[in-house]
């Protein structure tokens, strides 16, 4: 679902657009007016409370994807959900539905000024709007729209598209995106990523901090054109490639980084190398003119970060001369580690055939439709089982197949029981509270075990949760007796973790299918209240990952942190899951009914008579307002109130049976749970019953006779001929 928001100055123009007869139909609102002029005047009365506010109008369109169908009630609920989420709780609003396009959509017009004279904050409103849209998509099972902040790659510009049509060749940006995607496949170390790209003519220019301990930036050079990773897309920047599983580790990857920086220093000093010839080539496609100080180490005086380089300045052969000092500093650090000598380089590099790289060198002929350079990268990647095992190791390329890794075994038991294909991983430092998050597949998680061990040893807790929608509920802080009670009640967990002496966490599987976030949240609150507790400080939805130590000080025994143990991991659905989900659905229905009733009662409370235009819904609300003020129907006897109003409207001779049914369907607060989905049928039956009461029929018959007498009298006493 897509939302488009506009904040404007005038209500009248927006109302004219929303209420066009050929396409606009009012679904809901709390306004008495029935045309643009009346509504604009009504909006204007509240606007007078803040005369200095320039833009008091919020005009929003919410659009579903083509083919997605929603009822009027669903659209009303979505519109109100949007208003609540954006902070509009005591404001004038109008929701209209349009049918003039292929995709269903509604318009929301709201006053940013509340009835109390306050202004609804618009701080970070676009981010809040995106969050609400994603929640609505999950709740109604609609097609998910990727949020702008999650967009992985930069789309081609208009100039790039036109160039591709004209020349039949992709732009530099598109070439680099294809090559980087191919190089990242089944790649788990920064050294491998760098070597695969260099093998096809792409030079990688890293930026590191803290003496090489942290990779903070990355640039790519192809045919003399330098582009920052962020210019290709978020997944090509330093943080993005690490989220894809290409992990930078100083001990393993520092040698490759140092070689890249020394090459840049050589290029900047004007000494010839293999890249100088490429740097003189004309730039491809007229984009990507990034230059400046590639590979600089942040924090040095007078040296700029690579991310701050002016992207519009064309690359110069002498650019990057200030890298020389940085590269030499890294060289000293590398030498101190014993890796800068030729012997050290040979030891740090993987063994490979010396003649194999020249034949893989990138050339213009590679940019054909089949993207041969990408295939060559994949051939370097090594996709067999042995290479996959090596990708998870650190330091030496040798991997011991005989040594038992109990942490890895515990991870496998837990993730197998959870049953998800992707996981959110959180690494949280206990002392500072700093957090690192990763989205990994199961193989990526297993391959990163050694890195997680190192982070755990440095004082970080390791947490996990299934990514996206799932059917699992996490119950924390369980004691042994409560765990047994949970099993006895039919909520045997799919995975049980002992996080400390006598303290457990349990993942209860309620369904193999994805559940709405609201359902999971209700279930988690309910089960936690019955059996466990939400411990303060725990990340929302994250549980402990088995195989790593619990850094929480309250669990320390004899000066040692306990390991998180995978105790019982069956992966089975709880016995009472189906009945429990039905109870949750009934509870959510009751909440929805109560909310709908409250909304209708509020409209009854604030309705005012509109003498310019009578409407059956307005008449119902006015009669209901009068009855409730007189307390003739009791505090909540809405069915009796409906009967009194329906018969009064039938006696009036002004409304038809269909008008009465419509008024009941749209305004009656008698929203009992068994009538929520059948309110129109209830309204039709109530109107029919009231219409056919003998007393009402007699009154209508008498009214009809009186009208006939008056008509005949007028005909007999008509105007004379003069």
XYZ file of C-alpha atoms in Angstrom:
722
model
C 0.000 0.000 0.000
C 1.256 3.437 -0.939
C 0.559 6.663 0.951
C 0.959 10.141 -0.517
C 0.803 13.042 1.911
C 0.338 16.745 1.187
C 0.129 19.554 3.739
C -1.685 22.561 2.305
C -3.360 25.861 3.112
C -6.920 25.580 1.766
C -9.656 23.042 2.551
C -12.078 24.082 -0.188
C -9.954 22.920 -3.142
C -9.210 19.541 -1.553
C -12.892 19.067 -0.735
C -13.940 19.915 -4.306
C -11.556 17.223 -5.555
C -12.483 14.559 -2.995
C -16.249 15.006 -3.341
C -16.621 15.108 -7.117
C -19.900 13.326 -7.807
C -18.534 11.131 -10.573
C -15.786 9.616 -8.432
C -16.035 10.584 -4.748
C -18.068 8.778 -2.084
C -17.897 9.603 1.638
C -17.056 6.590 3.806
C -16.653 8.187 7.208
C -16.013 11.424 9.050
C -17.021 13.525 12.018
C -18.324 16.527 10.076
C -21.895 17.817 9.825
C -21.545 19.507 6.416
C -22.588 17.681 3.259
C -20.975 19.718 0.478
C -17.576 21.401 -0.044
C -18.840 24.848 0.933
C -20.372 23.729 4.230
C -17.456 21.473 5.111
C -14.884 24.157 4.343
C -16.737 26.565 6.649
C -16.804 23.906 9.355
C -13.069 23.262 8.996
C -12.547 27.012 9.082
C -14.168 27.395 12.506
C -11.523 25.183 14.110
C -8.799 26.777 12.043
C -9.560 30.109 13.706
C -8.078 28.679 16.900
C -4.597 28.915 15.312
C -4.767 31.770 12.787
C -0.980 31.943 12.359
C -0.623 28.333 11.217
C 0.078 28.410 7.482
C -0.585 24.800 6.511
C -3.494 23.432 8.486
C -4.642 20.931 5.845
C -3.534 17.289 5.775
C -4.553 15.610 2.512
C -3.550 11.956 2.112
C -4.272 9.282 -0.478
C -3.896 5.603 0.433
C -3.699 3.247 -2.569
C -3.796 -0.538 -2.759
C -2.052 -2.491 -5.503
C -3.942 -3.302 -8.691
C -6.098 -6.365 -8.088
C -6.330 -5.961 -4.304
C -9.931 -5.570 -3.120
C -11.047 -4.095 0.201
C -14.530 -3.430 1.563
C -15.752 -0.016 2.672
C -15.458 -1.100 6.309
C -11.867 -2.192 5.779
C -10.993 1.089 4.088
C -12.622 2.990 6.973
C -10.593 1.023 9.494
C -7.397 1.617 7.497
C -8.093 5.342 7.267
C -8.679 5.622 11.005
C -5.624 3.479 11.741
C -3.564 5.912 9.681
C -4.976 8.946 11.503
C -4.325 7.428 14.936
C -0.791 6.478 14.009
C -0.056 9.998 12.781
C -1.392 11.529 16.006
C -4.838 12.702 14.792
C -7.064 11.726 17.721
C -9.251 14.792 18.308
C -9.346 16.347 14.859
C -11.919 16.968 12.155
C -11.590 14.446 9.324
C -13.314 13.121 6.235
C -12.608 9.818 4.450
C -13.732 9.428 0.829
C -13.371 6.531 -1.575
C -12.638 7.021 -5.278
C -13.285 4.510 -8.062
C -11.826 6.373 -11.027
C -8.576 4.352 -11.275
C -7.575 0.712 -11.690
C -6.316 0.553 -8.112
C -8.625 1.048 -5.156
C -7.820 4.104 -3.048
C -9.187 6.498 -0.476
C -8.545 10.139 0.381
C -8.233 11.417 3.931
C -8.747 15.106 4.605
C -7.974 16.186 8.168
C -7.493 19.372 10.121
C -4.038 19.538 11.706
C -5.552 21.696 14.475
C -7.329 19.760 17.232
C -10.609 20.877 18.758
C -8.544 22.030 21.747
C -6.497 24.339 19.531
C -3.306 22.288 19.500
C -1.373 21.420 16.337
C -0.543 17.800 15.507
C 3.208 17.435 15.216
C 4.582 16.619 11.767
C 8.024 15.598 13.029
C 9.372 12.617 11.060
C 5.918 12.205 9.554
C 7.125 10.466 6.392
C 9.023 7.850 8.410
C 6.015 7.313 10.673
C 3.790 7.036 7.623
C 5.990 4.304 6.128
C 5.882 2.363 9.389
C 2.080 2.546 9.494
C 1.805 1.403 5.877
C 3.973 -1.632 6.531
C 1.852 -2.545 9.581
C -1.370 -2.193 7.567
C 0.070 -4.420 4.813
C 0.831 -7.124 7.374
C -2.537 -6.838 9.107
C -4.615 -7.078 5.900
C -2.311 -9.396 3.942
C -1.614 -6.806 1.259
C 1.288 -6.687 -1.146
C 4.332 -5.333 0.672
C 6.029 -2.196 -0.619
C 9.737 -1.966 0.158
C 10.332 1.156 2.313
C 12.534 3.803 0.729
C 15.102 3.434 3.487
C 15.379 -0.295 2.675
C 15.990 0.186 -1.040
C 19.024 -1.912 -1.802
C 20.295 -0.508 -5.058
C 20.235 2.789 -6.868
C 17.961 2.745 -9.888
C 19.428 3.916 -13.207
C 18.983 7.590 -13.983
C 17.114 8.883 -17.012
C 20.463 9.633 -18.696
C 21.709 6.095 -18.067
C 18.537 4.586 -19.502
C 18.761 6.753 -22.621
C 22.441 5.928 -23.020
C 21.689 2.192 -22.755
C 19.019 2.474 -25.444
C 21.373 4.458 -27.647
C 24.533 2.366 -27.242
C 23.200 -1.013 -26.199
C 25.661 -1.047 -23.279
C 24.988 -0.591 -19.560
C 26.370 2.379 -17.654
C 29.297 2.195 -15.253
C 26.901 2.098 -12.322
C 24.994 -0.859 -13.763
C 28.219 -2.675 -14.679
C 29.552 -2.302 -11.160
C 26.266 -3.423 -9.629
C 26.288 -6.610 -11.723
C 29.905 -7.393 -10.944
C 29.560 -6.682 -7.230
C 26.440 -8.870 -7.012
C 28.281 -11.732 -8.669
C 31.345 -11.261 -6.466
C 29.212 -11.263 -3.309
C 27.586 -14.604 -4.050
C 28.756 -17.213 -1.514
C 31.468 -14.798 -0.376
C 32.163 -14.448 3.333
C 35.435 -12.549 3.632
C 36.443 -9.099 2.478
C 39.689 -10.447 0.997
C 37.799 -12.845 -1.285
C 35.403 -10.066 -2.320
C 38.290 -7.759 -3.198
C 40.188 -10.453 -5.143
C 37.161 -11.521 -7.180
C 36.481 -7.951 -8.295
C 40.135 -7.233 -9.084
C 40.214 -10.371 -11.232
C 37.717 -8.762 -13.610
C 39.230 -5.286 -13.608
C 37.382 -3.596 -10.736
C 39.701 -1.952 -8.225
C 38.348 -1.780 -4.691
C 39.431 1.236 -2.611
C 38.628 0.676 1.067
C 38.539 3.241 3.848
C 39.512 1.960 7.294
C 39.604 3.454 10.758
C 41.400 2.787 14.032
C 44.548 1.480 12.427
C 42.690 -0.928 10.197
C 40.345 -2.323 12.859
C 37.177 -1.096 11.169
C 36.030 -0.904 7.561
C 34.118 2.393 7.298
C 33.901 3.104 3.565
C 34.425 1.619 0.138
C 34.822 2.883 -3.433
C 35.086 1.086 -6.767
C 37.108 2.036 -9.857
C 36.157 0.720 -13.294
C 37.636 2.077 -16.519
C 39.024 5.068 -14.642
C 35.673 5.996 -13.102
C 35.457 5.973 -9.300
C 32.104 5.467 -7.603
C 31.317 5.274 -3.921
C 29.507 2.183 -2.691
C 26.546 4.301 -1.619
C 26.252 5.605 -5.205
C 25.571 2.034 -6.312
C 23.175 1.331 -3.446
C 23.173 0.601 0.258
C 24.137 -3.041 -0.186
C 27.365 -2.025 -1.956
C 28.603 0.324 0.785
C 30.858 -0.864 3.606
C 27.978 -1.548 5.979
C 25.881 -3.087 3.199
C 28.385 -5.717 2.082
C 28.890 -6.769 5.693
C 25.133 -7.210 6.096
C 25.294 -9.510 3.073
C 27.727 -11.698 4.996
C 31.021 -10.336 3.614
C 32.690 -9.882 6.976
C 35.738 -7.675 7.476
C 38.170 -8.992 10.080
C 41.382 -7.123 10.725
C 43.575 -10.171 11.352
C 42.507 -11.863 8.142
C 41.829 -8.991 5.736
C 44.356 -6.326 6.714
C 46.949 -7.531 4.189
C 44.525 -7.189 1.254
C 43.408 -3.736 2.452
C 47.034 -2.607 2.780
C 47.822 -3.695 -0.774
C 44.871 -1.693 -2.092
C 45.933 1.413 -0.195
C 49.562 1.076 -1.307
C 48.353 0.818 -4.903
C 46.357 4.039 -4.439
C 49.388 5.728 -2.915
C 51.468 4.654 -5.911
C 48.841 5.963 -8.286
C 48.606 9.257 -6.383
C 52.416 9.720 -6.396
C 52.436 9.492 -10.191
C 54.416 6.237 -10.418
C 53.163 4.072 -13.286
C 51.120 1.048 -12.438
C 48.575 -1.039 -14.207
C 45.705 1.277 -13.261
C 47.218 4.539 -14.648
C 46.300 3.727 -18.213
C 42.707 3.081 -17.188
C 42.522 6.350 -15.308
C 43.070 8.253 -18.554
C 40.120 6.660 -20.322
C 36.998 8.745 -20.914
C 34.326 8.206 -18.315
C 31.536 5.893 -19.218
C 27.967 7.170 -19.377
C 28.637 10.631 -17.967
C 28.060 9.527 -14.363
C 30.059 8.412 -11.402
C 32.658 11.181 -11.487
C 33.738 10.491 -7.941
C 37.252 11.415 -6.953
C 39.207 12.808 -4.094
C 40.906 10.901 -1.344
C 40.124 7.205 -1.777
C 41.301 4.849 0.892
C 42.118 7.486 3.511
C 42.246 6.488 7.142
C 39.777 8.630 9.078
C 40.965 10.671 12.008
C 44.266 11.946 10.578
C 44.692 15.763 10.585
C 43.974 17.520 7.299
C 42.727 14.358 5.613
C 39.177 14.033 4.263
C 36.887 11.062 4.594
C 36.257 9.305 1.290
C 32.494 9.717 1.782
C 32.891 13.534 1.795
C 34.477 13.791 -1.649
C 32.747 16.031 -4.180
C 31.000 13.537 -6.429
C 30.759 15.867 -9.392
C 34.510 16.527 -9.783
C 36.059 14.366 -12.542
C 38.819 11.994 -11.565
C 42.352 13.299 -12.015
C 45.449 11.146 -12.362
C 47.034 12.940 -9.411
C 44.030 12.677 -7.118
C 44.653 10.705 -3.974
C 48.231 11.898 -3.337
C 47.352 12.479 0.297
C 46.691 8.754 0.594
C 50.396 8.037 0.502
C 50.926 8.961 4.115
C 47.910 6.941 5.193
C 49.029 3.938 3.192
C 52.524 4.108 4.584
C 51.053 4.277 8.096
C 49.048 1.164 7.397
C 52.153 -0.432 5.959
C 53.947 0.173 9.235
C 51.075 -1.394 11.123
C 51.140 -4.344 8.739
C 54.898 -4.678 9.159
C 54.452 -4.641 12.932
C 52.068 -7.569 12.513
C 54.683 -9.384 10.451
C 52.605 -9.361 7.275
C 54.119 -6.649 5.086
C 57.043 -8.722 3.819
C 56.723 -10.732 0.672
C 56.820 -13.865 2.786
C 53.963 -12.536 4.930
C 51.939 -11.695 1.835
C 52.400 -15.153 0.412
C 51.220 -16.673 3.679
C 48.144 -14.450 3.938
C 46.957 -15.061 0.366
C 45.131 -18.179 -0.738
C 47.064 -20.467 -3.044
C 46.126 -20.016 -6.704
C 47.597 -20.637 -10.147
C 49.848 -17.721 -11.202
C 48.663 -17.860 -14.796
C 44.978 -18.036 -13.982
C 44.289 -14.327 -13.435
C 45.434 -12.859 -16.739
C 42.909 -14.899 -18.642
C 40.195 -13.590 -16.308
C 41.084 -9.925 -16.756
C 38.102 -7.715 -17.528
C 37.724 -6.354 -21.041
C 35.117 -4.508 -23.118
C 33.934 -7.727 -24.708
C 32.677 -8.916 -21.353
C 29.805 -6.402 -21.425
C 27.468 -8.483 -23.533
C 24.040 -9.667 -22.696
C 25.284 -12.793 -20.936
C 27.575 -10.791 -18.616
C 30.601 -13.057 -18.992
C 32.567 -11.195 -16.315
C 29.953 -12.124 -13.732
C 30.255 -15.799 -14.686
C 34.021 -15.595 -14.270
C 33.608 -14.184 -10.787
C 31.300 -17.043 -9.890
C 33.884 -19.528 -11.105
C 36.378 -17.938 -8.716
C 33.913 -18.052 -5.829
C 34.048 -21.806 -5.316
C 30.575 -23.162 -4.623
C 31.444 -26.666 -3.428
C 30.941 -27.793 0.151
C 34.601 -27.476 1.068
C 34.725 -23.796 0.086
C 31.541 -23.125 2.047
C 33.178 -24.537 5.143
C 36.287 -22.458 4.572
C 34.184 -19.307 4.213
C 33.202 -19.563 7.828
C 36.734 -19.819 9.170
C 39.004 -16.996 10.294
C 42.740 -16.500 10.002
C 44.229 -19.588 8.405
C 42.530 -21.171 5.404
C 42.939 -24.583 6.967
C 39.798 -25.935 8.631
C 39.715 -28.753 11.111
C 36.981 -31.222 10.214
C 37.572 -33.417 13.255
C 37.312 -30.856 16.048
C 33.842 -30.674 17.558
C 32.280 -27.213 17.643
C 29.634 -27.362 20.341
C 28.522 -23.762 19.793
C 27.788 -24.571 16.162
C 25.877 -27.691 17.208
C 23.753 -25.652 19.625
C 23.043 -23.022 16.956
C 21.932 -25.706 14.514
C 19.598 -27.291 17.076
C 17.956 -23.974 17.860
C 17.507 -22.674 14.308
C 16.256 -26.077 13.145
C 13.564 -25.929 15.827
C 12.612 -22.351 14.954
C 12.258 -23.394 11.323
C 12.847 -20.012 9.684
C 15.078 -19.474 6.646
C 16.265 -15.992 7.678
C 17.148 -14.598 11.073
C 17.723 -11.206 12.640
C 20.879 -11.329 14.745
C 21.667 -8.707 17.380
C 25.122 -8.323 18.941
C 24.802 -6.020 21.960
C 27.736 -4.798 24.038
C 26.729 -5.009 27.691
C 28.706 -2.065 29.036
C 28.039 0.556 26.354
C 24.740 -0.728 24.976
C 26.036 -0.445 21.397
C 24.208 -2.730 18.994
C 25.158 -4.435 15.728
C 22.385 -6.074 13.729
C 22.606 -8.576 10.885
C 20.084 -10.288 8.640
C 21.447 -13.752 7.824
C 20.311 -16.971 6.254
C 20.900 -20.164 8.198
C 24.125 -20.982 6.286
C 25.423 -17.446 6.827
C 24.705 -17.723 10.536
C 26.607 -20.993 10.784
C 29.524 -19.639 8.766
C 29.785 -16.623 11.071
C 30.031 -18.692 14.252
C 33.712 -17.898 14.829
C 33.128 -14.172 14.446
C 30.216 -14.353 16.876
C 32.437 -16.203 19.351
C 34.983 -13.413 19.167
C 32.303 -10.766 19.696
C 30.890 -12.768 22.621
C 34.339 -13.019 24.211
C 34.690 -9.238 23.961
C 31.661 -8.674 26.187
C 28.750 -8.846 23.717
C 25.488 -10.729 24.193
C 24.174 -12.577 21.121
C 20.436 -12.526 20.391
C 18.286 -14.021 17.631
C 14.756 -13.895 16.264
C 13.126 -15.204 13.063
C 13.096 -12.504 10.381
C 9.821 -11.187 9.001
C 6.470 -12.775 9.817
C 6.402 -16.129 11.552
C 4.271 -18.240 13.880
C 6.505 -18.203 16.975
C 6.026 -16.478 20.325
C 8.876 -15.873 22.763
C 8.293 -16.239 26.526
C 11.182 -14.993 28.682
C 12.288 -15.365 32.299
C 10.699 -18.762 32.891
C 11.340 -20.782 36.021
C 11.342 -24.576 35.941
C 7.947 -24.905 37.649
C 6.321 -22.429 35.244
C 7.855 -24.253 32.290
C 6.299 -27.501 33.489
C 2.956 -25.752 33.967
C 3.181 -24.376 30.422
C 3.712 -27.894 29.068
C 0.818 -29.254 31.125
C -1.466 -26.545 29.709
C -0.701 -27.628 26.143
C 1.917 -24.970 25.317
C 4.951 -27.238 25.025
C 7.647 -25.015 23.445
C 9.264 -25.724 20.097
C 12.619 -24.657 21.598
C 13.692 -24.318 25.241
C 16.875 -22.449 26.160
C 18.459 -22.353 29.584
C 19.870 -18.836 29.806
C 21.122 -19.083 33.388
C 20.935 -21.329 36.392
C 17.280 -22.379 36.580
C 16.075 -19.636 34.186
C 14.672 -20.418 30.747
C 13.404 -18.867 27.539
C 10.833 -20.672 25.415
C 9.827 -20.283 21.777
C 6.217 -21.483 21.454
C 5.157 -22.373 17.918
C 1.508 -21.496 17.312
C 1.510 -22.024 13.546
C 3.694 -23.100 10.651
C 2.216 -20.148 8.760
C 3.021 -16.494 9.331
C 0.850 -14.736 11.920
C 0.043 -11.038 11.990
C 2.295 -9.035 14.266
C -0.745 -7.995 16.342
C -1.673 -11.637 16.990
C 1.876 -12.506 18.042
C 2.043 -9.477 20.310
C -1.211 -10.390 22.090
C -0.089 -14.006 22.488
C 3.310 -12.965 23.833
C 1.748 -10.606 26.377
C -0.752 -13.241 27.483
C 1.704 -16.143 27.808
C 4.325 -13.950 29.479
C 1.758 -12.797 32.026
C 0.691 -16.373 32.769
C 4.065 -18.076 32.897
C 7.009 -15.681 32.661
C 7.857 -11.987 32.495
C 9.169 -9.406 30.051
C 12.519 -8.528 31.558
C 13.469 -4.882 31.377
C 16.292 -4.271 28.914
C 15.636 -7.252 26.636
C 15.379 -6.384 22.940
C 11.874 -6.556 21.510
C 11.255 -10.003 20.048
C 14.879 -11.137 20.449
C 15.814 -14.232 22.435
C 19.187 -15.628 23.389
C 21.213 -17.599 20.841
C 22.387 -20.962 22.143
C 26.101 -21.706 22.269
C 27.256 -18.334 23.642
C 27.755 -16.983 27.147
C 25.174 -14.844 28.916
C 26.954 -11.611 29.840
C 24.240 -10.470 32.277
C 25.927 -9.887 35.661
C 23.033 -11.399 37.655
C 23.791 -14.822 36.178
C 27.516 -14.846 37.020
C 28.512 -17.776 39.230
C 32.025 -18.130 40.662
C 33.183 -15.277 38.435
C 32.062 -17.009 35.226
C 29.220 -16.360 32.810
C 26.999 -19.354 32.003
C 26.544 -20.646 28.468
C 23.090 -20.474 26.894
C 22.071 -24.118 26.443
C 19.636 -25.579 23.920
C 17.708 -27.924 26.213
C 14.696 -29.252 24.320
C 14.286 -28.315 20.658
C 11.460 -30.315 19.076
C 10.228 -27.718 16.587
C 6.634 -28.925 17.157
C 3.472 -26.830 17.179
C 1.850 -26.513 20.625
C -1.097 -28.874 21.176
C -3.536 -26.091 22.071
C -2.291 -23.673 19.390
C -5.381 -23.865 17.141
C -7.901 -23.262 19.934
C -5.683 -20.567 21.441
C -5.486 -18.647 18.153
C -9.273 -18.826 17.862
C -9.581 -17.258 21.333
C -7.193 -14.488 20.308
C -9.226 -13.851 17.142
C -12.423 -13.592 19.192
C -10.709 -11.172 21.564
C -9.498 -9.032 18.663
C -13.045 -9.078 17.238
C -14.406 -7.788 20.563
C -11.838 -5.006 20.563
C -12.753 -4.090 16.965
C -16.466 -4.113 17.844
C -15.909 -1.855 20.843
C -13.844 0.554 18.770
C -16.499 0.698 16.035
C -19.242 1.260 18.622
C -17.278 4.051 20.308
C -16.715 5.786 16.973
C -20.432 5.671 16.145
C -21.400 6.919 19.596
C -18.996 9.824 19.230
C -20.613 10.815 15.920
C -24.039 10.662 17.572
C -22.785 12.878 20.383
C -21.420 15.623 18.105
C -24.016 15.615 15.301
C -25.782 18.880 14.502
C -28.895 19.447 12.388
C -28.218 20.539 8.850
C -31.314 22.414 7.665
C -30.003 22.788 4.138
C -29.993 19.083 3.416
C -31.785 16.217 5.185
C -30.198 12.814 5.265
C -31.485 9.563 6.852
C -28.153 8.918 8.590
C -28.196 12.419 10.052
C -31.807 11.966 11.187
C -30.929 8.669 12.881
C -28.071 10.326 14.784
C -30.226 13.274 15.833
C -33.001 10.961 17.105
C -30.421 8.770 18.870
C -28.864 11.847 20.469
C -32.258 12.916 21.801
C -33.128 9.443 23.130
C -29.768 9.029 24.849
C -30.035 12.462 26.480
C -33.523 11.555 27.767
C -32.190 8.114 28.766
C -35.332 6.572 27.339
C -33.522 3.458 26.106
C -31.222 2.721 28.995
C -27.482 3.077 29.005
C -26.680 0.377 26.434
C -29.994 -0.999 25.069
C -29.061 -0.106 21.506
C -31.397 -2.676 19.967
C -34.434 -0.993 21.602
C -33.088 2.397 20.498
C -32.841 1.128 16.900
C -36.460 -0.088 17.070
C -37.789 3.237 18.370
C -35.878 5.241 15.761
C -36.797 2.902 12.893
C -40.513 3.101 13.718
C -40.371 6.896 14.146
C -38.667 7.258 10.755
C -41.242 4.929 9.172
C -44.104 6.943 10.684
C -42.667 10.234 9.410
C -43.635 9.475 5.845
C -40.436 11.183 4.769
C -38.118 8.154 4.473
C -38.418 4.912 2.533
C -37.709 1.487 3.959
C -34.355 1.496 2.124
C -33.443 4.856 3.685
C -34.113 3.491 7.160
C -32.003 0.376 6.484
C -29.141 2.538 5.283
C -29.318 4.764 8.367
C -29.178 1.744 10.681
C -26.286 0.155 8.792
C -24.163 3.302 8.835
C -24.972 4.829 12.213
C -26.345 2.251 14.658
C -24.028 1.581 17.658
C -25.635 -1.854 18.081
C -22.383 -3.502 16.928
C -22.774 -6.812 18.723
C -20.125 -9.367 17.846
C -22.514 -11.631 15.963
C -23.602 -8.732 13.769
C -20.307 -7.103 12.850
C -19.993 -8.888 9.526
C -23.764 -8.872 8.943
C -24.712 -5.343 10.000
C -26.389 -4.668 6.658
C -28.573 -7.773 7.021
C -29.470 -6.730 10.571
C -30.360 -3.226 9.373
C -32.494 -4.560 6.526
C -34.473 -6.881 8.813
C -34.971 -4.180 11.469
C -36.188 -1.662 8.850
C -38.537 -4.220 7.281
C -40.025 -5.125 10.658
C -40.576 -1.475 11.628
C -42.033 -0.652 8.214
C -44.649 -3.400 8.449
C -45.932 -2.729 11.993
C -49.762 -2.336 11.680
C -49.749 0.937 13.578
C -47.083 2.329 11.224
C -48.962 1.077 8.166
C -52.136 2.754 9.394
C -50.336 6.076 9.887
C -48.806 5.858 6.422
C -52.208 5.002 4.931
C -53.770 7.991 6.661
C -50.935 10.239 5.457
C -51.390 8.930 1.927
C -55.152 9.652 2.033
C -54.553 13.155 3.324
C -52.072 13.812 0.545
C -54.611 12.594 -2.038
C -57.317 14.903 -0.613
C -54.958 17.861 -0.732
C -53.958 16.964 -4.277
C -57.600 16.745 -5.461
C -58.419 20.028 -3.734
C -55.571 21.763 -5.470
C -56.651 20.285 -8.784
C -60.327 21.411 -8.263
C -59.389 24.898 -7.053
C -56.713 25.415 -9.643
C -55.987 28.840 -11.152
C -58.820 30.304 -13.205
C -58.624 31.424 -16.770
C -58.741 35.058 -15.711
